[in-house]
mmCIF file of N, CA and C in Angstrom:
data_model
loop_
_atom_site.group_PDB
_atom_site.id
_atom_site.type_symbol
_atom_site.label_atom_id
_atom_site.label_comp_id
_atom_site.label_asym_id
_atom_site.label_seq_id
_atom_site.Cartn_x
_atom_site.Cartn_y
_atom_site.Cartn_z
ATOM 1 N N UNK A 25 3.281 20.187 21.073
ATOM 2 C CA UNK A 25 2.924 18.796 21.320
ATOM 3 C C UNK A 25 2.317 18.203 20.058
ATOM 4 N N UNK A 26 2.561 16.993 19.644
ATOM 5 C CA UNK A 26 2.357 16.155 18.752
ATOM 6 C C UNK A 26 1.349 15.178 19.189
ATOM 7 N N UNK A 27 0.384 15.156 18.842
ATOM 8 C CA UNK A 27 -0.931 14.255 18.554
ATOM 9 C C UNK A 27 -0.958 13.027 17.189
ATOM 10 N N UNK A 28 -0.838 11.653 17.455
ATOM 11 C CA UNK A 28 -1.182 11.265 16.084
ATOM 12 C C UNK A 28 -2.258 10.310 16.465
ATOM 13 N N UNK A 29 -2.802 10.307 14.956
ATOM 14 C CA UNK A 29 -3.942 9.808 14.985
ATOM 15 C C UNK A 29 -4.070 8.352 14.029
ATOM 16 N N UNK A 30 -4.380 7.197 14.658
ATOM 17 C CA UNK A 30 -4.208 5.760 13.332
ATOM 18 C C UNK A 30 -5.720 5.217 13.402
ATOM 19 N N UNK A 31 -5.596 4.961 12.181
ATOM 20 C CA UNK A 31 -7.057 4.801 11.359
ATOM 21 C C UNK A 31 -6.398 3.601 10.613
ATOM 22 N N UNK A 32 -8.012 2.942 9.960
ATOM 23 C CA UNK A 32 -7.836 1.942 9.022
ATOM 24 C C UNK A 32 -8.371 0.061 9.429
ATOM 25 N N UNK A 33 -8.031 -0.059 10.471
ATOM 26 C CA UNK A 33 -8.318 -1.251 10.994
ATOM 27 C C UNK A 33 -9.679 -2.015 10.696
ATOM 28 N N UNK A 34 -9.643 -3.069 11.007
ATOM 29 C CA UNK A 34 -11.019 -3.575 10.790
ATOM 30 C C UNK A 34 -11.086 -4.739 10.906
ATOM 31 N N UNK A 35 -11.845 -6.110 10.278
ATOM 32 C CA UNK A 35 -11.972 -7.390 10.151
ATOM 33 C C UNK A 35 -11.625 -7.717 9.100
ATOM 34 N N UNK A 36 -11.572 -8.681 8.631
ATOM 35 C CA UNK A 36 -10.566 -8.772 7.462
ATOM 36 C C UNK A 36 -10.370 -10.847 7.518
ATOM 37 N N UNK A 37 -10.529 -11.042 6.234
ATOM 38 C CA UNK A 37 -10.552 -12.888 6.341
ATOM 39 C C UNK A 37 -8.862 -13.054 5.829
ATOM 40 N N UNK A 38 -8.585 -14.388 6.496
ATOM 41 C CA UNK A 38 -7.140 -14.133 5.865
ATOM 42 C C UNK A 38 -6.744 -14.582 4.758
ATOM 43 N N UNK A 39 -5.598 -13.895 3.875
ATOM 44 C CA UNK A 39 -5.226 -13.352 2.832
ATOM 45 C C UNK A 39 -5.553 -12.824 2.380
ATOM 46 N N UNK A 40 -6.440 -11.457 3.010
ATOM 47 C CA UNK A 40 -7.033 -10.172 2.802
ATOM 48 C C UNK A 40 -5.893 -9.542 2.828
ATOM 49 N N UNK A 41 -6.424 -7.873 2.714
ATOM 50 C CA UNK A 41 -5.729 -6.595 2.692
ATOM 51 C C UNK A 41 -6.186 -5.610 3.255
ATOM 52 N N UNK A 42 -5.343 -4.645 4.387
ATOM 53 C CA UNK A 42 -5.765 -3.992 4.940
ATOM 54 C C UNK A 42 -4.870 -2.440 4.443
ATOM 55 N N UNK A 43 -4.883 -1.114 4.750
ATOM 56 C CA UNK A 43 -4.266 -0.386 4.652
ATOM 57 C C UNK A 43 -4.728 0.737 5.983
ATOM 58 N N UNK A 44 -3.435 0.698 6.477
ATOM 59 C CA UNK A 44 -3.720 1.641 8.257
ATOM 60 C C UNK A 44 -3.325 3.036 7.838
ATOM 61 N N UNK A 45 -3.740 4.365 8.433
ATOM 62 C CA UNK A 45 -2.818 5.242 8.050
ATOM 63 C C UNK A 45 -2.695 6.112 9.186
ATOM 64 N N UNK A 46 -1.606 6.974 9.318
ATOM 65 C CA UNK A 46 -1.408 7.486 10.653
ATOM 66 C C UNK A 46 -0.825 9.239 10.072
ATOM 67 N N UNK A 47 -1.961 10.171 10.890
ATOM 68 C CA UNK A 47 -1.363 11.375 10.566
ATOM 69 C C UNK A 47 -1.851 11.987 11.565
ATOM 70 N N UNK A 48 -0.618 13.174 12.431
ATOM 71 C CA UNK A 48 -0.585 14.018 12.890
ATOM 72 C C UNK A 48 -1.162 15.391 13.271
ATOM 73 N N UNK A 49 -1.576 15.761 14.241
ATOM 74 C CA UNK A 49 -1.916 17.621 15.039
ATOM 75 C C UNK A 49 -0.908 17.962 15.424
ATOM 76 N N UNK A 50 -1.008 19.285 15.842
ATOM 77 C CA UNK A 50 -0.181 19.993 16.732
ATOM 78 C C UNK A 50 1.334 20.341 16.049
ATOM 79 N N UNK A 51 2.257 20.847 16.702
ATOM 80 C CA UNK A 51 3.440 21.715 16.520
ATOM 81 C C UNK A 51 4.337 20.715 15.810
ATOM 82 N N UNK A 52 4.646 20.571 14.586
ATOM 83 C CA UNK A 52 5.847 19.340 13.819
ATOM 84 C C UNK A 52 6.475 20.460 13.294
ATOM 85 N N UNK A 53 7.655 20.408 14.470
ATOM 86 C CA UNK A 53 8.548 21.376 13.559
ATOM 87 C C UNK A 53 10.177 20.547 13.000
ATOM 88 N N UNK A 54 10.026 19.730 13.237
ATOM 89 C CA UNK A 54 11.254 18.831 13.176
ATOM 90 C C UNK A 54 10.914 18.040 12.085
ATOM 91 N N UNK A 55 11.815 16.913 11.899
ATOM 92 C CA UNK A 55 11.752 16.464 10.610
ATOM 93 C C UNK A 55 11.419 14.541 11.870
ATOM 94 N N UNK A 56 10.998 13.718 10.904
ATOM 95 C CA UNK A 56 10.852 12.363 12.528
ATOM 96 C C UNK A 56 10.854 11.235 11.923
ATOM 97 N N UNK A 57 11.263 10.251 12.277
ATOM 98 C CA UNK A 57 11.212 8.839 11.837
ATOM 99 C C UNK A 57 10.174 8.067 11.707
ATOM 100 N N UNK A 58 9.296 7.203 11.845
ATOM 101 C CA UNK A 58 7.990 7.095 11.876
ATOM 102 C C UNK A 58 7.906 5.577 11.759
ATOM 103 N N UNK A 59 7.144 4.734 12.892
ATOM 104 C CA UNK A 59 7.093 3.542 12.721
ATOM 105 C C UNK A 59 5.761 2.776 13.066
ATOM 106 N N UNK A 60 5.670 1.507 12.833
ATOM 107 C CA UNK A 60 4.402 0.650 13.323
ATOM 108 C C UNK A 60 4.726 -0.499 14.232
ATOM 109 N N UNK A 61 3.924 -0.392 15.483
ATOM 110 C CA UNK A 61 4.215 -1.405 16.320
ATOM 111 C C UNK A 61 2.464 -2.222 16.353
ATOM 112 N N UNK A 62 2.557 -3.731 17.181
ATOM 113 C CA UNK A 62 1.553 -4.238 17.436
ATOM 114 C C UNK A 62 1.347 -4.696 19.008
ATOM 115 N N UNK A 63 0.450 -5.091 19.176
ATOM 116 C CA UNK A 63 0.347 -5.570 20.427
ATOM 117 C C UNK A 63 -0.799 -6.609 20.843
ATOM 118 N N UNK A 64 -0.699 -7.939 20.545
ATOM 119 C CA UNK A 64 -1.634 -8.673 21.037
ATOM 120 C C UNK A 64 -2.097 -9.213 21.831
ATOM 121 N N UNK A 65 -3.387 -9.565 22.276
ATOM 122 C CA UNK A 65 -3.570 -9.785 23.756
ATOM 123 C C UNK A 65 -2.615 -11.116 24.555
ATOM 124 N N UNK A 66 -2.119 -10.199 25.553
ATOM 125 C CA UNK A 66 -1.304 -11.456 26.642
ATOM 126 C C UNK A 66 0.252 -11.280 26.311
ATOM 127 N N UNK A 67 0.503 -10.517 25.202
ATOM 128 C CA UNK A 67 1.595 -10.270 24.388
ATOM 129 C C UNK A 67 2.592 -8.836 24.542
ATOM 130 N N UNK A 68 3.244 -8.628 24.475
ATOM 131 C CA UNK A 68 4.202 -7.546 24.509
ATOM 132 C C UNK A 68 4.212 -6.774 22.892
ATOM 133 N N UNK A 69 4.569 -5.449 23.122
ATOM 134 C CA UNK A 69 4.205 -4.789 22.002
ATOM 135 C C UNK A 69 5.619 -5.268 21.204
ATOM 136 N N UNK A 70 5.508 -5.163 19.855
ATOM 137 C CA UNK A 70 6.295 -6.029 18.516
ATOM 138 C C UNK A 70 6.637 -4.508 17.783
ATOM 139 N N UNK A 71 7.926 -4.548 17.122
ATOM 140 C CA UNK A 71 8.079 -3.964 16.119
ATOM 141 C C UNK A 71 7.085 -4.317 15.128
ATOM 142 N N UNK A 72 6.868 -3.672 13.882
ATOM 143 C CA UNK A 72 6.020 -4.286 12.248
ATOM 144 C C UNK A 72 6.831 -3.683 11.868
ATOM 145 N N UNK A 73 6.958 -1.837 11.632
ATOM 146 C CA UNK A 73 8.219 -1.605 10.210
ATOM 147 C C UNK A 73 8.185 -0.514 10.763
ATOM 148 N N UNK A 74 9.443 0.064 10.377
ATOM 149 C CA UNK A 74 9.902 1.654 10.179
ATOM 150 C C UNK A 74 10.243 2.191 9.190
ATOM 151 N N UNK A 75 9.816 3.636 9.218
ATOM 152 C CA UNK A 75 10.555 4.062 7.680
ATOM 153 C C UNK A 75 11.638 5.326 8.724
ATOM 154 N N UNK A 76 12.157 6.260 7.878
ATOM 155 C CA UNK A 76 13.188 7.488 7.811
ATOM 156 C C UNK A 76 12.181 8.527 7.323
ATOM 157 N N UNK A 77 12.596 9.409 8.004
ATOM 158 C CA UNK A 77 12.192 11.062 7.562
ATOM 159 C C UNK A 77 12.083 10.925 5.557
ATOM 160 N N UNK A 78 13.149 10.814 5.291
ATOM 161 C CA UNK A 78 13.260 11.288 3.708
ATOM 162 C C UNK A 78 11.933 10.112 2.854
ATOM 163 N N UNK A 79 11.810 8.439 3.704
ATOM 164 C CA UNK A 79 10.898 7.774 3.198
ATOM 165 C C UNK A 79 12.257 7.012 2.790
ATOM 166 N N UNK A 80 13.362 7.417 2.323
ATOM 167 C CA UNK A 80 14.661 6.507 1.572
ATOM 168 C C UNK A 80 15.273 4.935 2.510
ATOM 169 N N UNK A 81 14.898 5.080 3.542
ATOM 170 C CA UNK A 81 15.466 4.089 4.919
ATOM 171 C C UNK A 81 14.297 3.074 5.379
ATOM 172 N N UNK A 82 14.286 1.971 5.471
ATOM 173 C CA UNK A 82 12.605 1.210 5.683
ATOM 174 C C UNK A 82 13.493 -0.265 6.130
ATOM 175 N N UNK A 83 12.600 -0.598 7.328
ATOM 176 C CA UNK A 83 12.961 -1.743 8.124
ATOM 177 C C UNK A 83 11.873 -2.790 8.739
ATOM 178 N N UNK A 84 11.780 -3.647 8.290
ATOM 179 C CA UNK A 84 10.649 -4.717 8.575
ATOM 180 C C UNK A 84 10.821 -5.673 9.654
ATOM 181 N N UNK A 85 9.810 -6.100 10.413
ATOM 182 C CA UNK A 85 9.781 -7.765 11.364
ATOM 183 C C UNK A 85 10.328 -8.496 10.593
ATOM 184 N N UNK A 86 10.654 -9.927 10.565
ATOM 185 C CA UNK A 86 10.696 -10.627 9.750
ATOM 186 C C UNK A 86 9.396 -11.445 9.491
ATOM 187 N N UNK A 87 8.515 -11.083 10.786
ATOM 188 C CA UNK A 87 7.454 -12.250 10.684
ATOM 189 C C UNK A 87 6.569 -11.262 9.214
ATOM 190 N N UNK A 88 6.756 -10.306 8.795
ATOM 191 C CA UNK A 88 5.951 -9.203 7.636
ATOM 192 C C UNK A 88 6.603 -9.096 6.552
ATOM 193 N N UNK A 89 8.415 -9.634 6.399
ATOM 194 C CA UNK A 89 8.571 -9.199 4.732
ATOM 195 C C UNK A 89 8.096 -10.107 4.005
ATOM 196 N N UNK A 90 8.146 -8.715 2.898
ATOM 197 C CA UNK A 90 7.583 -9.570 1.975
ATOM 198 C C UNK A 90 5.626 -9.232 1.880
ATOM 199 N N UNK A 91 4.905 -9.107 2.647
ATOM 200 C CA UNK A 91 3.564 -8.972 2.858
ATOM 201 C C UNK A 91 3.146 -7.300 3.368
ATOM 202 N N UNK A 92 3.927 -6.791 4.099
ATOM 203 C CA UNK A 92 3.537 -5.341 4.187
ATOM 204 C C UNK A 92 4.639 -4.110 3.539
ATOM 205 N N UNK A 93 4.279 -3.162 3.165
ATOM 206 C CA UNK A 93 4.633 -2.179 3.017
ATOM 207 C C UNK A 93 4.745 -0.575 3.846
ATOM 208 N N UNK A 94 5.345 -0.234 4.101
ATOM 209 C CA UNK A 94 5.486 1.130 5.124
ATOM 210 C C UNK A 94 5.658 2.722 3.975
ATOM 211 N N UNK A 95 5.196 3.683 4.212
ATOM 212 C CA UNK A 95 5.396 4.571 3.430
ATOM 213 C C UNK A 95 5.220 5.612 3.950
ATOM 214 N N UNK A 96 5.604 6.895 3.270
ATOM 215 C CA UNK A 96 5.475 7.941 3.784
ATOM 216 C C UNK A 96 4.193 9.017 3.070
ATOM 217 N N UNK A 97 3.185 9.346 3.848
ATOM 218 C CA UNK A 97 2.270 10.443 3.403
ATOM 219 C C UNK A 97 2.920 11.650 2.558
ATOM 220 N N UNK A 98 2.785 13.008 2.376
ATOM 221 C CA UNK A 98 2.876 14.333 1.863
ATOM 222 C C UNK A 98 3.180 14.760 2.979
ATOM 223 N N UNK A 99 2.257 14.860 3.468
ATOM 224 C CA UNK A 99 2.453 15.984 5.294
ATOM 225 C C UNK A 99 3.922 15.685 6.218
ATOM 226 N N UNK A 100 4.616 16.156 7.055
ATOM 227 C CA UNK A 100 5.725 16.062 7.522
ATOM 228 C C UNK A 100 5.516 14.800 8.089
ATOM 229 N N UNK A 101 4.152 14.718 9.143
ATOM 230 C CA UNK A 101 3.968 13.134 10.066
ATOM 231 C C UNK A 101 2.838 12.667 9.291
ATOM 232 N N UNK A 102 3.312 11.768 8.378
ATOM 233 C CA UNK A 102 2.046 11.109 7.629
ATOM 234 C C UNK A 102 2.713 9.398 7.143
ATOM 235 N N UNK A 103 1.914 8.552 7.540
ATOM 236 C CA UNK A 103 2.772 7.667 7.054
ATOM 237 C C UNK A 103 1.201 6.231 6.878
ATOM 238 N N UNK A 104 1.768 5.166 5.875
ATOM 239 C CA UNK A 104 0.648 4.346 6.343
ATOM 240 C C UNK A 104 1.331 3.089 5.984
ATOM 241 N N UNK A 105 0.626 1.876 6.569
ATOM 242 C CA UNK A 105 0.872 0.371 6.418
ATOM 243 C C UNK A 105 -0.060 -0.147 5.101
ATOM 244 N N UNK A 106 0.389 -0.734 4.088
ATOM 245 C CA UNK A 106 -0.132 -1.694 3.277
ATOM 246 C C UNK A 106 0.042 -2.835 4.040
ATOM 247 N N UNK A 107 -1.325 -3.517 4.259
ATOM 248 C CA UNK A 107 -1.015 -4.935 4.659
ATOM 249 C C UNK A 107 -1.642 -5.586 3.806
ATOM 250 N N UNK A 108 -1.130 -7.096 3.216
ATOM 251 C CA UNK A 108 -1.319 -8.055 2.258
ATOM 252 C C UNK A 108 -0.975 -9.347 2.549
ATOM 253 N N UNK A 109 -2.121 -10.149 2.126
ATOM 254 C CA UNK A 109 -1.735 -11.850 2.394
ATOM 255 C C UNK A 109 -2.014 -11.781 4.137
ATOM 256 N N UNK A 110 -2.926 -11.097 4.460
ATOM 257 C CA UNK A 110 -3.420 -10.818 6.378
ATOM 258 C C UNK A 110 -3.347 -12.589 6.619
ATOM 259 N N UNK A 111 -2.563 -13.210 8.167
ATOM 260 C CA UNK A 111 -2.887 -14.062 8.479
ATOM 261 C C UNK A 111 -3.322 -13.848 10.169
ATOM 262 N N UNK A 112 -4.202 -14.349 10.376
ATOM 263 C CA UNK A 112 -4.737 -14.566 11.462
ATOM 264 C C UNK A 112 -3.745 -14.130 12.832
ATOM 265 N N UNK A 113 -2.222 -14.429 12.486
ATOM 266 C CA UNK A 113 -1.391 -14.158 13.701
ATOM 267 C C UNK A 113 -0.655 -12.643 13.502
ATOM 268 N N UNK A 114 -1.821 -11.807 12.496
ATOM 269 C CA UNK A 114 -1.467 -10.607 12.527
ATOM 270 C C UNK A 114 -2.724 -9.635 13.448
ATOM 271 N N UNK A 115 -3.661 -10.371 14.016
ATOM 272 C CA UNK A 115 -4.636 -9.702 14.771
ATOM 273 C C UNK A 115 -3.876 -9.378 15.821
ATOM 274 N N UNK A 116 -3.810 -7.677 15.998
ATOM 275 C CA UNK A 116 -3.485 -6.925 16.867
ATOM 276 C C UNK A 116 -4.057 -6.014 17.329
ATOM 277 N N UNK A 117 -3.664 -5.317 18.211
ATOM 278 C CA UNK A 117 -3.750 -3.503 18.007
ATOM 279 C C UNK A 117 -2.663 -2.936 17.238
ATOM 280 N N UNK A 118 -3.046 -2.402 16.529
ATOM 281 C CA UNK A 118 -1.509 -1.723 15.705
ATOM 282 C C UNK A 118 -1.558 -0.159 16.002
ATOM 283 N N UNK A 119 -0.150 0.384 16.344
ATOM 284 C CA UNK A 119 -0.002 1.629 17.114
ATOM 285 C C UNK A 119 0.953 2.001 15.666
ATOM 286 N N UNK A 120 1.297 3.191 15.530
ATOM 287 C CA UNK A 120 1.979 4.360 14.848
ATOM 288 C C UNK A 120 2.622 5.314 15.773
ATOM 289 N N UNK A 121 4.153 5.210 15.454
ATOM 290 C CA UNK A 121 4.762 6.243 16.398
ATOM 291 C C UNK A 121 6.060 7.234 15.748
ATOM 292 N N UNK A 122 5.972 8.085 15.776
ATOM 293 C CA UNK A 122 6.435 9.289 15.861
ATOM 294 C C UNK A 122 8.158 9.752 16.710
ATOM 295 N N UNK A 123 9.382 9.525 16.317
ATOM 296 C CA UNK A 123 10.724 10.245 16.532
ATOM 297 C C UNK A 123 10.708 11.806 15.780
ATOM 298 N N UNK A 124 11.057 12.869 16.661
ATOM 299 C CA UNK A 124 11.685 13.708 16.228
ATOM 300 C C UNK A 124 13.293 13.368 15.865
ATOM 301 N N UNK A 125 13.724 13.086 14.651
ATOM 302 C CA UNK A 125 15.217 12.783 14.518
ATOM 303 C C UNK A 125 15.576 13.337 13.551
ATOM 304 N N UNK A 126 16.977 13.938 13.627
ATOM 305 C CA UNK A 126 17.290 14.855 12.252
ATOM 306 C C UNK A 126 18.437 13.931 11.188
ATOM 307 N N UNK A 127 18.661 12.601 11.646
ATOM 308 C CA UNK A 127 19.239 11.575 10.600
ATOM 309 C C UNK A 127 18.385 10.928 10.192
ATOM 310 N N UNK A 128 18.740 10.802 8.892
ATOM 311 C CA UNK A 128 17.776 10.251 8.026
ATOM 312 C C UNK A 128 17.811 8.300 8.487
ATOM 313 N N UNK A 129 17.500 8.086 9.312
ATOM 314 C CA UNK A 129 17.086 6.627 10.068
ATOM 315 C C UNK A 129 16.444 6.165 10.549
ATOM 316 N N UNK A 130 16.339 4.721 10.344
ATOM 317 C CA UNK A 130 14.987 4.022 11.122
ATOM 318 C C UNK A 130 15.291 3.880 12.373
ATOM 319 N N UNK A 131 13.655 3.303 13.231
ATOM 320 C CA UNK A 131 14.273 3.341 14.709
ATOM 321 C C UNK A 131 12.805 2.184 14.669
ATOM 322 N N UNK A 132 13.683 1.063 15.668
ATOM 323 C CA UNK A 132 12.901 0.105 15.386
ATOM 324 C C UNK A 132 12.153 -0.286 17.221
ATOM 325 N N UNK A 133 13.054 0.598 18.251
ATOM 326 C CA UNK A 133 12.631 0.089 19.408
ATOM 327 C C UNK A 133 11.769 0.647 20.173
ATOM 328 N N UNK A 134 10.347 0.498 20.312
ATOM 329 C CA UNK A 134 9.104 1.020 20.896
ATOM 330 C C UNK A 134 9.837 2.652 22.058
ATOM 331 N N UNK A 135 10.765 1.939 22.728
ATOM 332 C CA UNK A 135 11.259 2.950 23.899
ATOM 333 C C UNK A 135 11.614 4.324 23.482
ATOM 334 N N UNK A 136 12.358 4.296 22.305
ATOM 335 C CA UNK A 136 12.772 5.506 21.599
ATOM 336 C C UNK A 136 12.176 6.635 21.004
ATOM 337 N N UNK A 137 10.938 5.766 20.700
ATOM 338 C CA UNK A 137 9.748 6.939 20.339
ATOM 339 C C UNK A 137 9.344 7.747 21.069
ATOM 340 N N UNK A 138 8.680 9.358 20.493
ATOM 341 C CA UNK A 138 7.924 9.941 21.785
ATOM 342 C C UNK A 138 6.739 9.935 21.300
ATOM 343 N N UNK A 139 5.989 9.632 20.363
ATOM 344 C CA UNK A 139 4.460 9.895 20.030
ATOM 345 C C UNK A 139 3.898 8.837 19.791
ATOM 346 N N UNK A 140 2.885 8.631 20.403
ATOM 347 C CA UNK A 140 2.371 7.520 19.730
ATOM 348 C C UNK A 140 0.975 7.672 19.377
ATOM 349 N N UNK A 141 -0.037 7.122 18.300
ATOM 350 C CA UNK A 141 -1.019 6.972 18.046
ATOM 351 C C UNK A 141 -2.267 6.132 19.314
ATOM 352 N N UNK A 142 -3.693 6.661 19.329
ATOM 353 C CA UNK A 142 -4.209 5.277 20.027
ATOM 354 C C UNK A 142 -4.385 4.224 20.031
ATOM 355 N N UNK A 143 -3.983 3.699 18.508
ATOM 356 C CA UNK A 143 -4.002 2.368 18.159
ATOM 357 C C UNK A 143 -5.343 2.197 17.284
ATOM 358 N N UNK A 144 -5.004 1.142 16.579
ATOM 359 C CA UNK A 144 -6.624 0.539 15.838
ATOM 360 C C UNK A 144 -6.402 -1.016 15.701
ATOM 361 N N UNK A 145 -7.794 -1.710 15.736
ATOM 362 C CA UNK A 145 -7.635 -3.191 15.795
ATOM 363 C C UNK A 145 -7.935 -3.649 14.967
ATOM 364 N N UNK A 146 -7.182 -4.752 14.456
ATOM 365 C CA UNK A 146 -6.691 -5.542 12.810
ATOM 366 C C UNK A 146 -7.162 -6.778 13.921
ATOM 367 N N UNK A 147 -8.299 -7.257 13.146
ATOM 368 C CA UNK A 147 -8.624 -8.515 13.354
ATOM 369 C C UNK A 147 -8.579 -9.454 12.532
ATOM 370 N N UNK A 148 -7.849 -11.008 11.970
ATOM 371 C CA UNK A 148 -7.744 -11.749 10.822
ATOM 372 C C UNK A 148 -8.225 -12.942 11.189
ATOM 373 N N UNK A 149 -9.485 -13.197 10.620
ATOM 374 C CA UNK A 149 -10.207 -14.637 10.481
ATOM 375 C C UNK A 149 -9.891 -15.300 9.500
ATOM 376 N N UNK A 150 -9.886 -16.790 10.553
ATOM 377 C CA UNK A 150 -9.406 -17.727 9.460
ATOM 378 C C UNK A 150 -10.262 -18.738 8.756
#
């Protein structure tokens, strides 16, 4: 079983910068896709970005290009968000989730994942 863990969140004025990062416990024996979702109150959870196992494959919202970055840690499940230019309609919970997949591809739809992080809250004052 796979445990991940997301860190980083905080308050933040906007056109600040935040950086989230999300890393893994337990049994990773597979190789996994790795993505960031949000969820704001009253709201349904949102794609933000995905990357690919290799780090070579990366897929953004549109409401984020351009302003965040997705990357991959060292460790097999390690991955984190650069966020830049924070606007106020980025206050969420932001979750980190976890595919075991052996193609090197993004996966952008919350359902597909099996791991997910507890989340951390990105708050942006304006």
């Amino acid at each position: 079983q796979v445990q991940l863990v997301d860190t980083g969140g905080g308050l933040v004025q906007a056109g600040g910068s935040l950086r989230l990062s999300c890393a893994a416990s337990g049994r990773t024996t597979s190789t996994y896709a790795m993505g960031w979702f949000r969820q704001a109150p009253g709201k349904e959870r949102e794609f933000v970005a995905a990357i690919s196992w290799s780090g070579g494959n990366t897929d953004y919202a549109d409401s984020v290009k351009g302003r965040f970055t997705i990357s991959r840690g060292d460790a097999k499940i390690s991955v984190y968000l650069q966020m830049n230019s924070l606007k106020p309609e980025d206050t969420a919970v932001y979750y980190c989730a976890a595919r075991p997949l052996l193609a090197d591809s993004v996966v952008t739809t919350p359902d597909k994942y099996n791991y997910w992080g507890q989340g951390t809250q990105v708050t942006v004052s304006s």
